[in-house]
PDB file of C-alpha atoms in Angstrom:
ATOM      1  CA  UNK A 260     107.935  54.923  86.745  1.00 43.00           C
ATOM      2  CA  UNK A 261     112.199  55.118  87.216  1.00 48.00           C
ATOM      3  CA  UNK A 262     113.655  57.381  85.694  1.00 54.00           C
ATOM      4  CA  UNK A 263     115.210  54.623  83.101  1.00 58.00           C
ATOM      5  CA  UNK A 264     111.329  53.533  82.270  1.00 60.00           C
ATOM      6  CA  UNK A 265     110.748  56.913  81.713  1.00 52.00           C
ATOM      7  CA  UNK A 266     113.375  57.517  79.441  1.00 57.00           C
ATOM      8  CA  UNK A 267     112.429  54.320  77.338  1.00 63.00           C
ATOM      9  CA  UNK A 268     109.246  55.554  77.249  1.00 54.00           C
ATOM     10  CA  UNK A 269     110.172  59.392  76.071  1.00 47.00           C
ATOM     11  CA  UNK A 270     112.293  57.542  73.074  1.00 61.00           C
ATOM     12  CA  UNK A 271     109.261  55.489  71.766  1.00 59.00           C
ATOM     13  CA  UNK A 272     107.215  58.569  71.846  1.00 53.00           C
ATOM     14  CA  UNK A 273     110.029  60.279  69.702  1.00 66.00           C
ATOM     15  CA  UNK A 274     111.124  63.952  70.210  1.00 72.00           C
ATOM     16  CA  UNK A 275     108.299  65.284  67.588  1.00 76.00           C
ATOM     17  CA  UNK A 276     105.389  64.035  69.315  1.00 78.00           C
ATOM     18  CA  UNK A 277     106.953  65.746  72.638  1.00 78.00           C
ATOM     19  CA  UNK A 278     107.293  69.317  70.845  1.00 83.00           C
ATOM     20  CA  UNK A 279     103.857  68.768  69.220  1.00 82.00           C
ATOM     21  CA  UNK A 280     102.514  68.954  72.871  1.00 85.00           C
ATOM     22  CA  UNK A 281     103.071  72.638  72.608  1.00 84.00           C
ATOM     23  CA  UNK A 282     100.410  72.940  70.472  1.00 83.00           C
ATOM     24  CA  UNK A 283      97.844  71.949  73.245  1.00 85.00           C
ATOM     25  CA  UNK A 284      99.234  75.719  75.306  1.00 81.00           C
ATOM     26  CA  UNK A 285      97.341  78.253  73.567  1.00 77.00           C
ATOM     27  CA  UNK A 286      98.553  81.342  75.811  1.00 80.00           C
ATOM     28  CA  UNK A 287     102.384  79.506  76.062  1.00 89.00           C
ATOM     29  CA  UNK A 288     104.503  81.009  72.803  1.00 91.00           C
ATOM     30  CA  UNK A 289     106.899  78.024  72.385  1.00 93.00           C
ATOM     31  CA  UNK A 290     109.866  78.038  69.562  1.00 93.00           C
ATOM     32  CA  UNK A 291     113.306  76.298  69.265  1.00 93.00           C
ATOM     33  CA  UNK A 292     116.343  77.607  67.184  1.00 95.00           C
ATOM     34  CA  UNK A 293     119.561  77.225  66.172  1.00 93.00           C
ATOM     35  CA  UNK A 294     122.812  78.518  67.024  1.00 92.00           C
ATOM     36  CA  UNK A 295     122.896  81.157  64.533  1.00 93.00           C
ATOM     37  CA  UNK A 296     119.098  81.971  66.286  1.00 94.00           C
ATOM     38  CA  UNK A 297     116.961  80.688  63.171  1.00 94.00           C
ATOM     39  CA  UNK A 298     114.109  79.470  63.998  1.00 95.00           C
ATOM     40  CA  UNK A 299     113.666  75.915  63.206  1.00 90.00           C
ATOM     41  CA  UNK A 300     110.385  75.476  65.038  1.00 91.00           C
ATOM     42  CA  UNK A 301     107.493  76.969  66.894  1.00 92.00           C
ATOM     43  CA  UNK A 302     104.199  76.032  68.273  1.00 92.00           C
ATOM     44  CA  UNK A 303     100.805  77.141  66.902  1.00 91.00           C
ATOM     45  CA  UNK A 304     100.185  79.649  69.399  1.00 90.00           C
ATOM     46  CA  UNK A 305     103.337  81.728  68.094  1.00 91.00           C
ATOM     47  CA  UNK A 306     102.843  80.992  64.601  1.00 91.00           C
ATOM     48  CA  UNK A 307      98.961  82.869  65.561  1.00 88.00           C
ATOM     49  CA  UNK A 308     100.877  85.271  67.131  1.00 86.00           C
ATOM     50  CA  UNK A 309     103.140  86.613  64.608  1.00 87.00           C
ATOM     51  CA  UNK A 310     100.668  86.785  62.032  1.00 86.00           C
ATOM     52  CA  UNK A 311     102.022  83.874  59.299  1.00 89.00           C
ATOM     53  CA  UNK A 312      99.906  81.511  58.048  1.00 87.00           C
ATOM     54  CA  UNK A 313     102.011  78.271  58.912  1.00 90.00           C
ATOM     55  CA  UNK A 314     105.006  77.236  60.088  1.00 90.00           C
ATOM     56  CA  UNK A 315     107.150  77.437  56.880  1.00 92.00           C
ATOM     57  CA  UNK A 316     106.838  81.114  56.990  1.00 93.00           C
ATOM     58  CA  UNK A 317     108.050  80.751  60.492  1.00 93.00           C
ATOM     59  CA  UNK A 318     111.520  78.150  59.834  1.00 91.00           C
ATOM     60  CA  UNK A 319     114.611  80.158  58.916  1.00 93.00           C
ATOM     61  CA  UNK A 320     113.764  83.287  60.048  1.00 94.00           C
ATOM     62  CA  UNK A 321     115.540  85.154  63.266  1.00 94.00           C
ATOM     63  CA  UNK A 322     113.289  88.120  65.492  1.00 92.00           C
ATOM     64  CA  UNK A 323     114.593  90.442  62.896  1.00 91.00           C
ATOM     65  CA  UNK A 324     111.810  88.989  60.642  1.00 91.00           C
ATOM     66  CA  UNK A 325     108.997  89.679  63.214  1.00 88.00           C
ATOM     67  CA  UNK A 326     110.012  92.453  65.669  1.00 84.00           C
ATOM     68  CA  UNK A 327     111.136  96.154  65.942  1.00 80.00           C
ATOM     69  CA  UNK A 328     114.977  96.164  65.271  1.00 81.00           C
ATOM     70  CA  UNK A 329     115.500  96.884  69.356  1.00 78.00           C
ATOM     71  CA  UNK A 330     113.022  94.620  70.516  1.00 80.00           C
ATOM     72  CA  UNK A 331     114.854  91.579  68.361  1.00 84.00           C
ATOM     73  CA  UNK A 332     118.228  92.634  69.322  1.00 83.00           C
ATOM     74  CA  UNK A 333     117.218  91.863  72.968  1.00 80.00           C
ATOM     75  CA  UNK A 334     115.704  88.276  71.772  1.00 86.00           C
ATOM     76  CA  UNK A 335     118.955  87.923  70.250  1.00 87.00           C
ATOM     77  CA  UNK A 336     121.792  89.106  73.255  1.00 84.00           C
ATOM     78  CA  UNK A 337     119.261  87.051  75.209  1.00 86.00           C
ATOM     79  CA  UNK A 338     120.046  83.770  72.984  1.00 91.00           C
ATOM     80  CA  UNK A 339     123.477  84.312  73.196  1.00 90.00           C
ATOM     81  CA  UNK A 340     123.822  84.388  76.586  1.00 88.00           C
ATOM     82  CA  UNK A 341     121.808  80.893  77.420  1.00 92.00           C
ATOM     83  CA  UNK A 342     124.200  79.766  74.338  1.00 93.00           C
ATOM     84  CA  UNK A 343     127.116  80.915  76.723  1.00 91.00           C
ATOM     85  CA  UNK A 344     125.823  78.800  79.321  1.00 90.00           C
ATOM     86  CA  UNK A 345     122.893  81.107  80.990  1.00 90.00           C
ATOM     87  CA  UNK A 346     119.638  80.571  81.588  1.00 89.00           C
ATOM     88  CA  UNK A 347     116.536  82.989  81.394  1.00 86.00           C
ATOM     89  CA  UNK A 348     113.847  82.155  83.925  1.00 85.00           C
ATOM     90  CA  UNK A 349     110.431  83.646  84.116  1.00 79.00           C
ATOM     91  CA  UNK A 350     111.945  87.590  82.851  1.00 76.00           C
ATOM     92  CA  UNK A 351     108.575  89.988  83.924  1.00 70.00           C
ATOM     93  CA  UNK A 352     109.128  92.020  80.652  1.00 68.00           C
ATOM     94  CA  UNK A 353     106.925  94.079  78.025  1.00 65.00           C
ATOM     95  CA  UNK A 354     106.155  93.316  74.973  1.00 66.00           C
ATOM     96  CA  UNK A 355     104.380  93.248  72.036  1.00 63.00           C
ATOM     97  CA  UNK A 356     100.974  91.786  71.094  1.00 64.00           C
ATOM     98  CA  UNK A 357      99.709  90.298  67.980  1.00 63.00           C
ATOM     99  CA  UNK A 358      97.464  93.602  67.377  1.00 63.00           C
ATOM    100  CA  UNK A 359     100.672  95.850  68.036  1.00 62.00           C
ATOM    101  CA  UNK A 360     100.445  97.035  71.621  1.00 64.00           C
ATOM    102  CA  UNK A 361     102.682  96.656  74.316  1.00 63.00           C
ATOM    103  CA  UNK A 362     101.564  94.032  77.231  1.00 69.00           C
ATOM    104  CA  UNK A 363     103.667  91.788  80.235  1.00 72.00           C
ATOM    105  CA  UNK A 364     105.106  88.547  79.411  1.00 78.00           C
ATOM    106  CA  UNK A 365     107.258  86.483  81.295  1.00 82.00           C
ATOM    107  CA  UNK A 366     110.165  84.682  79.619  1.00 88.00           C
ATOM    108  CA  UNK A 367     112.127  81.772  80.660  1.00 91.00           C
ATOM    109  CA  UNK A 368     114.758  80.046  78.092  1.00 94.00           C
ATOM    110  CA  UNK A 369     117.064  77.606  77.848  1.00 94.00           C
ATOM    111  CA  UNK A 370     120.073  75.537  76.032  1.00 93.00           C
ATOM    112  CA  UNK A 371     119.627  72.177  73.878  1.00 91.00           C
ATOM    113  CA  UNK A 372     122.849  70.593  73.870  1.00 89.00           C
ATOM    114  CA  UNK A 373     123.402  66.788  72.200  1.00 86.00           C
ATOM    115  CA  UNK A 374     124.290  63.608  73.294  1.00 83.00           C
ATOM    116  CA  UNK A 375     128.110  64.746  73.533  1.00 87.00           C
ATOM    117  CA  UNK A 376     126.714  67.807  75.771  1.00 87.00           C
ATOM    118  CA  UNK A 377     127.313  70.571  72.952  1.00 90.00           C
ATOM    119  CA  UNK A 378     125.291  73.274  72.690  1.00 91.00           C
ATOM    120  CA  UNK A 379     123.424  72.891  69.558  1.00 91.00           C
ATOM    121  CA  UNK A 380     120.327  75.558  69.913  1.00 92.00           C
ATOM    122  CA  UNK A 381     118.074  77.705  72.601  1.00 94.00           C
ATOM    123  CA  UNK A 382     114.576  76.808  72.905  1.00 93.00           C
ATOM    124  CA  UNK A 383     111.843  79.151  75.487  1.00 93.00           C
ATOM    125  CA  UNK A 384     108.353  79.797  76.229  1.00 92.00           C
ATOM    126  CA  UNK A 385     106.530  83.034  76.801  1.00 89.00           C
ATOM    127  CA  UNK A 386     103.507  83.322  78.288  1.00 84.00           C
ATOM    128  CA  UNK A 387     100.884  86.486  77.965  1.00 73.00           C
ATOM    129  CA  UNK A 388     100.218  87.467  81.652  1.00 69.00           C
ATOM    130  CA  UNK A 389      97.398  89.324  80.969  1.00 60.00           C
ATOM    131  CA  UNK A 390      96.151  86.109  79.919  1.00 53.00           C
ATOM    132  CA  UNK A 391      96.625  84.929  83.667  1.00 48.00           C
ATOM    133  CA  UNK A 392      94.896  85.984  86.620  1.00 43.00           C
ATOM    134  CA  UNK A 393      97.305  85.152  89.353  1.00 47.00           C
ATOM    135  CA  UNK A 394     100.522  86.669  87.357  1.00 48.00           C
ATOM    136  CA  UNK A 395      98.465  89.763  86.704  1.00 46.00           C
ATOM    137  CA  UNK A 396      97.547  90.565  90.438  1.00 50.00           C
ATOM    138  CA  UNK A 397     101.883  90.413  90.507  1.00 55.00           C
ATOM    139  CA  UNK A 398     101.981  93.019  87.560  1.00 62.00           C
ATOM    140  CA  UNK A 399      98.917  95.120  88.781  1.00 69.00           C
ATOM    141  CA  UNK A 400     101.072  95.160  92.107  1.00 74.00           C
ATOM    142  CA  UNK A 401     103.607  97.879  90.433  1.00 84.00           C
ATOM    143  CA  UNK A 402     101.454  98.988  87.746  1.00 84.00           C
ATOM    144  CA  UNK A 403     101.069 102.433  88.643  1.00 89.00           C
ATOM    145  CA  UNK A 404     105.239 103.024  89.173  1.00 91.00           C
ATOM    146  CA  UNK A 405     105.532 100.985  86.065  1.00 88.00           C
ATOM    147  CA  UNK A 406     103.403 103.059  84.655  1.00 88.00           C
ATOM    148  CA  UNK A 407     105.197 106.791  86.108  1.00 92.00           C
ATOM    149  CA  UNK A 408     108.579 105.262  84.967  1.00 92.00           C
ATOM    150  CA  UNK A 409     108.116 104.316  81.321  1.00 88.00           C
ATOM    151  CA  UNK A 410     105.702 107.305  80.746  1.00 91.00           C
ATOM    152  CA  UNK A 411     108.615 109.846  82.385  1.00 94.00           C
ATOM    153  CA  UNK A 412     111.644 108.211  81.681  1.00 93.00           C
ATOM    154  CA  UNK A 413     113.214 111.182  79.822  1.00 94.00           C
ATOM    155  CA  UNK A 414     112.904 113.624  83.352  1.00 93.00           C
ATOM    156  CA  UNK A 415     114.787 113.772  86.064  1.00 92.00           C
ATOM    157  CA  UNK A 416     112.405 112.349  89.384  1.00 93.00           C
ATOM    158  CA  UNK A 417     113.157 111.119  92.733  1.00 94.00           C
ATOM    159  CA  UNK A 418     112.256 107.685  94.255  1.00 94.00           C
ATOM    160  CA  UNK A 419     110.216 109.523  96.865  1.00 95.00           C
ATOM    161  CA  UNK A 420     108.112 111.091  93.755  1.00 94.00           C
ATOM    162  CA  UNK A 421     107.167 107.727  92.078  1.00 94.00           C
ATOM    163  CA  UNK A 422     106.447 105.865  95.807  1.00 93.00           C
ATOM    164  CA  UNK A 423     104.191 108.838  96.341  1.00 94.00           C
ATOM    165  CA  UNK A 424     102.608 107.799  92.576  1.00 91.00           C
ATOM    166  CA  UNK A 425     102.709 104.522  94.140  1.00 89.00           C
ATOM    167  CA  UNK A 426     100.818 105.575  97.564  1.00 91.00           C
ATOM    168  CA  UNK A 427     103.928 103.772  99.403  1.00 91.00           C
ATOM    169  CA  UNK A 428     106.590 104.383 101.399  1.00 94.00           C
ATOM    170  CA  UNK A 429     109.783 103.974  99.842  1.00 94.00           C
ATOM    171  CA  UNK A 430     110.795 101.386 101.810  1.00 95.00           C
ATOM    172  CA  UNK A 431     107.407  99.552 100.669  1.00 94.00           C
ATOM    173  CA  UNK A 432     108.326 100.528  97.178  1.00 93.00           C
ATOM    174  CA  UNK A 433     111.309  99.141  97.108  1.00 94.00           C
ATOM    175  CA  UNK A 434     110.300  95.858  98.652  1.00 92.00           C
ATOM    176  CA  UNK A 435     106.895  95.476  96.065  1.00 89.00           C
ATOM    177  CA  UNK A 436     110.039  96.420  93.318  1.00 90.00           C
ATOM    178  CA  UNK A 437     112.206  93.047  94.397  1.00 87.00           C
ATOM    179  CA  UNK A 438     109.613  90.838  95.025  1.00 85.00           C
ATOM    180  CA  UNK A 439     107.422  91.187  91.832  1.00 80.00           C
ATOM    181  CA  UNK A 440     110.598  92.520  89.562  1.00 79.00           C
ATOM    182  CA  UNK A 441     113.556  91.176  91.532  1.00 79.00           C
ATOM    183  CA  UNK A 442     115.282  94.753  91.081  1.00 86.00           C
ATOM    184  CA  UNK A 443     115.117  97.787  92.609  1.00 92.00           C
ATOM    185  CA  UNK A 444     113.124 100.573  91.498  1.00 93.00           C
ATOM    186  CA  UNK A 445     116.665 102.425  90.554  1.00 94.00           C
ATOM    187  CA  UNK A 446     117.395  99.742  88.867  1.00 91.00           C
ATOM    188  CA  UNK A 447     114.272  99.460  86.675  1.00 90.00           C
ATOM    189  CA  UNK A 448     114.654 103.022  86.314  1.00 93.00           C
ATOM    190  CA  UNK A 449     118.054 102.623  84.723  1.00 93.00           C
ATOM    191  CA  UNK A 450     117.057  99.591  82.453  1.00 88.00           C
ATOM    192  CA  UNK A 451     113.903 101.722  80.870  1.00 90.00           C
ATOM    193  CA  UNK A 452     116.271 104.327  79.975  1.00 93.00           C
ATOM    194  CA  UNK A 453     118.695 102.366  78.626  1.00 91.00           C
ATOM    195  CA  UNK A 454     116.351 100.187  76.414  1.00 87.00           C
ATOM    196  CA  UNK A 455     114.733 103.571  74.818  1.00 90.00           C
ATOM    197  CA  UNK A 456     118.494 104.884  74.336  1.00 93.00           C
ATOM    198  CA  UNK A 457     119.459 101.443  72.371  1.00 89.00           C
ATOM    199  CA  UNK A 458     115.999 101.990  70.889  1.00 87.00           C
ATOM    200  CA  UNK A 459     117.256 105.634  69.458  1.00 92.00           C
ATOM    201  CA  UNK A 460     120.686 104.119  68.677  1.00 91.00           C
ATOM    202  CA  UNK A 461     118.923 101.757  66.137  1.00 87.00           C
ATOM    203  CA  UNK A 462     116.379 103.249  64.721  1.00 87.00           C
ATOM    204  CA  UNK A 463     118.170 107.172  64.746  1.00 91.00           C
ATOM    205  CA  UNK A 464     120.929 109.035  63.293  1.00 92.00           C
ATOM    206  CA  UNK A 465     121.016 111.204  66.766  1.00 93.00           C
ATOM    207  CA  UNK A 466     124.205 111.657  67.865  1.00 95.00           C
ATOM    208  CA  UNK A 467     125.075 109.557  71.006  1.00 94.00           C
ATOM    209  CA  UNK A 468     125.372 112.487  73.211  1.00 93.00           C
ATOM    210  CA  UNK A 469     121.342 113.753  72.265  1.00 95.00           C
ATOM    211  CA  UNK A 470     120.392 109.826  72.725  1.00 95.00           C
ATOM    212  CA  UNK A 471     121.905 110.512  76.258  1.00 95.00           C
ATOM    213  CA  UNK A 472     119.992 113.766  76.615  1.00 95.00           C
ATOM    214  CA  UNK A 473     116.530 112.246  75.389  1.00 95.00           C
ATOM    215  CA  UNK A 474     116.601 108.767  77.469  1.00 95.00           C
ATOM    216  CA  UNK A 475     117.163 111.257  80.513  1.00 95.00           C
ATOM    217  CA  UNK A 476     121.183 110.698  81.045  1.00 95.00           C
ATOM    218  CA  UNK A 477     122.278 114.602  81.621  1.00 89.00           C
ATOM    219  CA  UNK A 478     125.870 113.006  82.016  1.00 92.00           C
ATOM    220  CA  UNK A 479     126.867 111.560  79.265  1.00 92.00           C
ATOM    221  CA  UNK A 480     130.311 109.842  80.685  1.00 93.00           C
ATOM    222  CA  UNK A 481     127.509 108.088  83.005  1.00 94.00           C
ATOM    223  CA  UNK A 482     125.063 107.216  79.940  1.00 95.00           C
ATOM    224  CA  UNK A 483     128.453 105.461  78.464  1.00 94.00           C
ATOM    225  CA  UNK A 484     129.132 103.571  81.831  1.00 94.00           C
ATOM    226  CA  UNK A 485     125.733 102.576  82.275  1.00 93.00           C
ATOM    227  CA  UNK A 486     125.122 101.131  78.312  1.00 93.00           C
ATOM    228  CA  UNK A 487     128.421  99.252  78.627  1.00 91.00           C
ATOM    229  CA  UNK A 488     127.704  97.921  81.853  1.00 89.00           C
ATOM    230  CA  UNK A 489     124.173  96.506  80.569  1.00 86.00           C
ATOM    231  CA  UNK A 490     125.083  96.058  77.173  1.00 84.00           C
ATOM    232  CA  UNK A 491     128.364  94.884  77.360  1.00 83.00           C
ATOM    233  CA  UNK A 492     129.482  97.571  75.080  1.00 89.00           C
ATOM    234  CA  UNK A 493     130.040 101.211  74.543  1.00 93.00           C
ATOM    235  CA  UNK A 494     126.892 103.062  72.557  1.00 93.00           C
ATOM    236  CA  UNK A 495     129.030 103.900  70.084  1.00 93.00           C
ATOM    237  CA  UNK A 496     130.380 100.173  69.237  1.00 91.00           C
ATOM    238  CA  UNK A 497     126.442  99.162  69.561  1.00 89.00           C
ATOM    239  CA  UNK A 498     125.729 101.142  67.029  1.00 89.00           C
ATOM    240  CA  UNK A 499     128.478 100.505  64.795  1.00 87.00           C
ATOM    241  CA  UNK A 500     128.371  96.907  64.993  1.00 83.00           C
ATOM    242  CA  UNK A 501     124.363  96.581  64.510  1.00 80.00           C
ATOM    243  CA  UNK A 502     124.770  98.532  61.343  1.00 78.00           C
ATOM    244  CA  UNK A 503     128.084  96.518  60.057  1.00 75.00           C
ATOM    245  CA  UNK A 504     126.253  93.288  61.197  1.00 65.00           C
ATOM    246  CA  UNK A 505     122.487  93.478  60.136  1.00 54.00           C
TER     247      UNK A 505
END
């Protein structure tokens, strides 16, 4: 089949009956939404995973609806960047399950644009790699740093201490970190640190300088650097804008 048959053949099918074939992937979370990041559709496994009984309770709503304020903030920057003309493929990230606790997933989204090539929406799939043998011998690969980072995240430690956790060299360490991560370990270091800091910037009335303190930045001029550099904003303006735009 040409690519022409083919796409004869997708328009007698009709775009419905594609996105219904979601509902056949029941460990894929599959949703589509709109440019102001409404959801205007998901497949059954995500309706099952958020807890609603069908998928009206599901249309209209944005992550604020389902997830901790931080955690949907992050679904969020992460729509507005593939609406800027990113993608997101296959993110290793944590987090949460149906029941409440924190497990891997990996993430991959992407723009829909129309027939004139604008950008009308995001759609993306997540997949539960617990779910998966083969993507949880990746994830069981830097479990135990994982593991040393996000439980002592607030203290200062060395990279030799956590590839000593890890029973590895630190050239090993870092290696395991970029293959399975695609970042270094300094680098994953940073990111838990910052995520718990926009965590306390949300959900706190600490000032910015404690956040710093508690998400194990002793320099705050560096904690400042670092948000704005991942963030794309100064922890100050993050706060102020997520409370000015809810």
């Amino acid at each position: 089949m040409n690519d022409k048959n083919f796409d004869s053949f997708v328009n007698q099918m009709g775009v419905k009956q594609l996105i219904r074939m979601f509902d056949l992937l029941p460990d894929v979370l599959f949703w589509i939404k709109d440019n102001s990041h409404n959801f205007i559709h998901a497949n059954q496994a995500f309706i099952e995973h958020k807890g609603v009984k069908g998928i009206e309770k599901i249309i209209g709503k944005t992550d604020y609806d389902f997830s901790p304020a931080h955690i949907a903030e992050q679904f969020i920057r992460d729509d507005e960047k593939v609406l800027a003309g990113k993608n997101v493929t296959e993110r290793l990230e944590m987090n949460m399950t149906q029941s409440g606790d924190t497990a891997w997933y990996a993430t991959s989204k992407r723009a829909i644009t129309n027939e004139n090539g604008d950008t009308i929406g995001t759609y993306g799939i997540t997949r539960h790699l617990e779910k998966q043998a083969k993507a949880l011998s990746n994830v069981d690969a830097v479990k135990e740093p994982v593991d040393y980072i996000r439980q002592n995240f607030k203290h200062p430690f060395t990279i030799e201490e956590l590839a000593e956790v890890a029973y590895l060299s630190v050239s090993a360490l870092e290696r395991r970190f970029k293959k399975y991560l695609a970042k270094t370990p300094k680098q994953f270091i940073n990111e838990v640190r910052l995520e718990n800091a926009r965590k306390l910037l949300i959900e706190t009335n600490m000032p910015i300088s404690q956040v710093g303190d508690e998400t194990g930045f002793s320099d705050h001029s560096y904690f400042s650097k670092q948000f704005r550099l991942f963030f794309g904003e100064l922890p100050s303006d993050f706060r102020r804008n997520y409370y000015n735009n809810p």
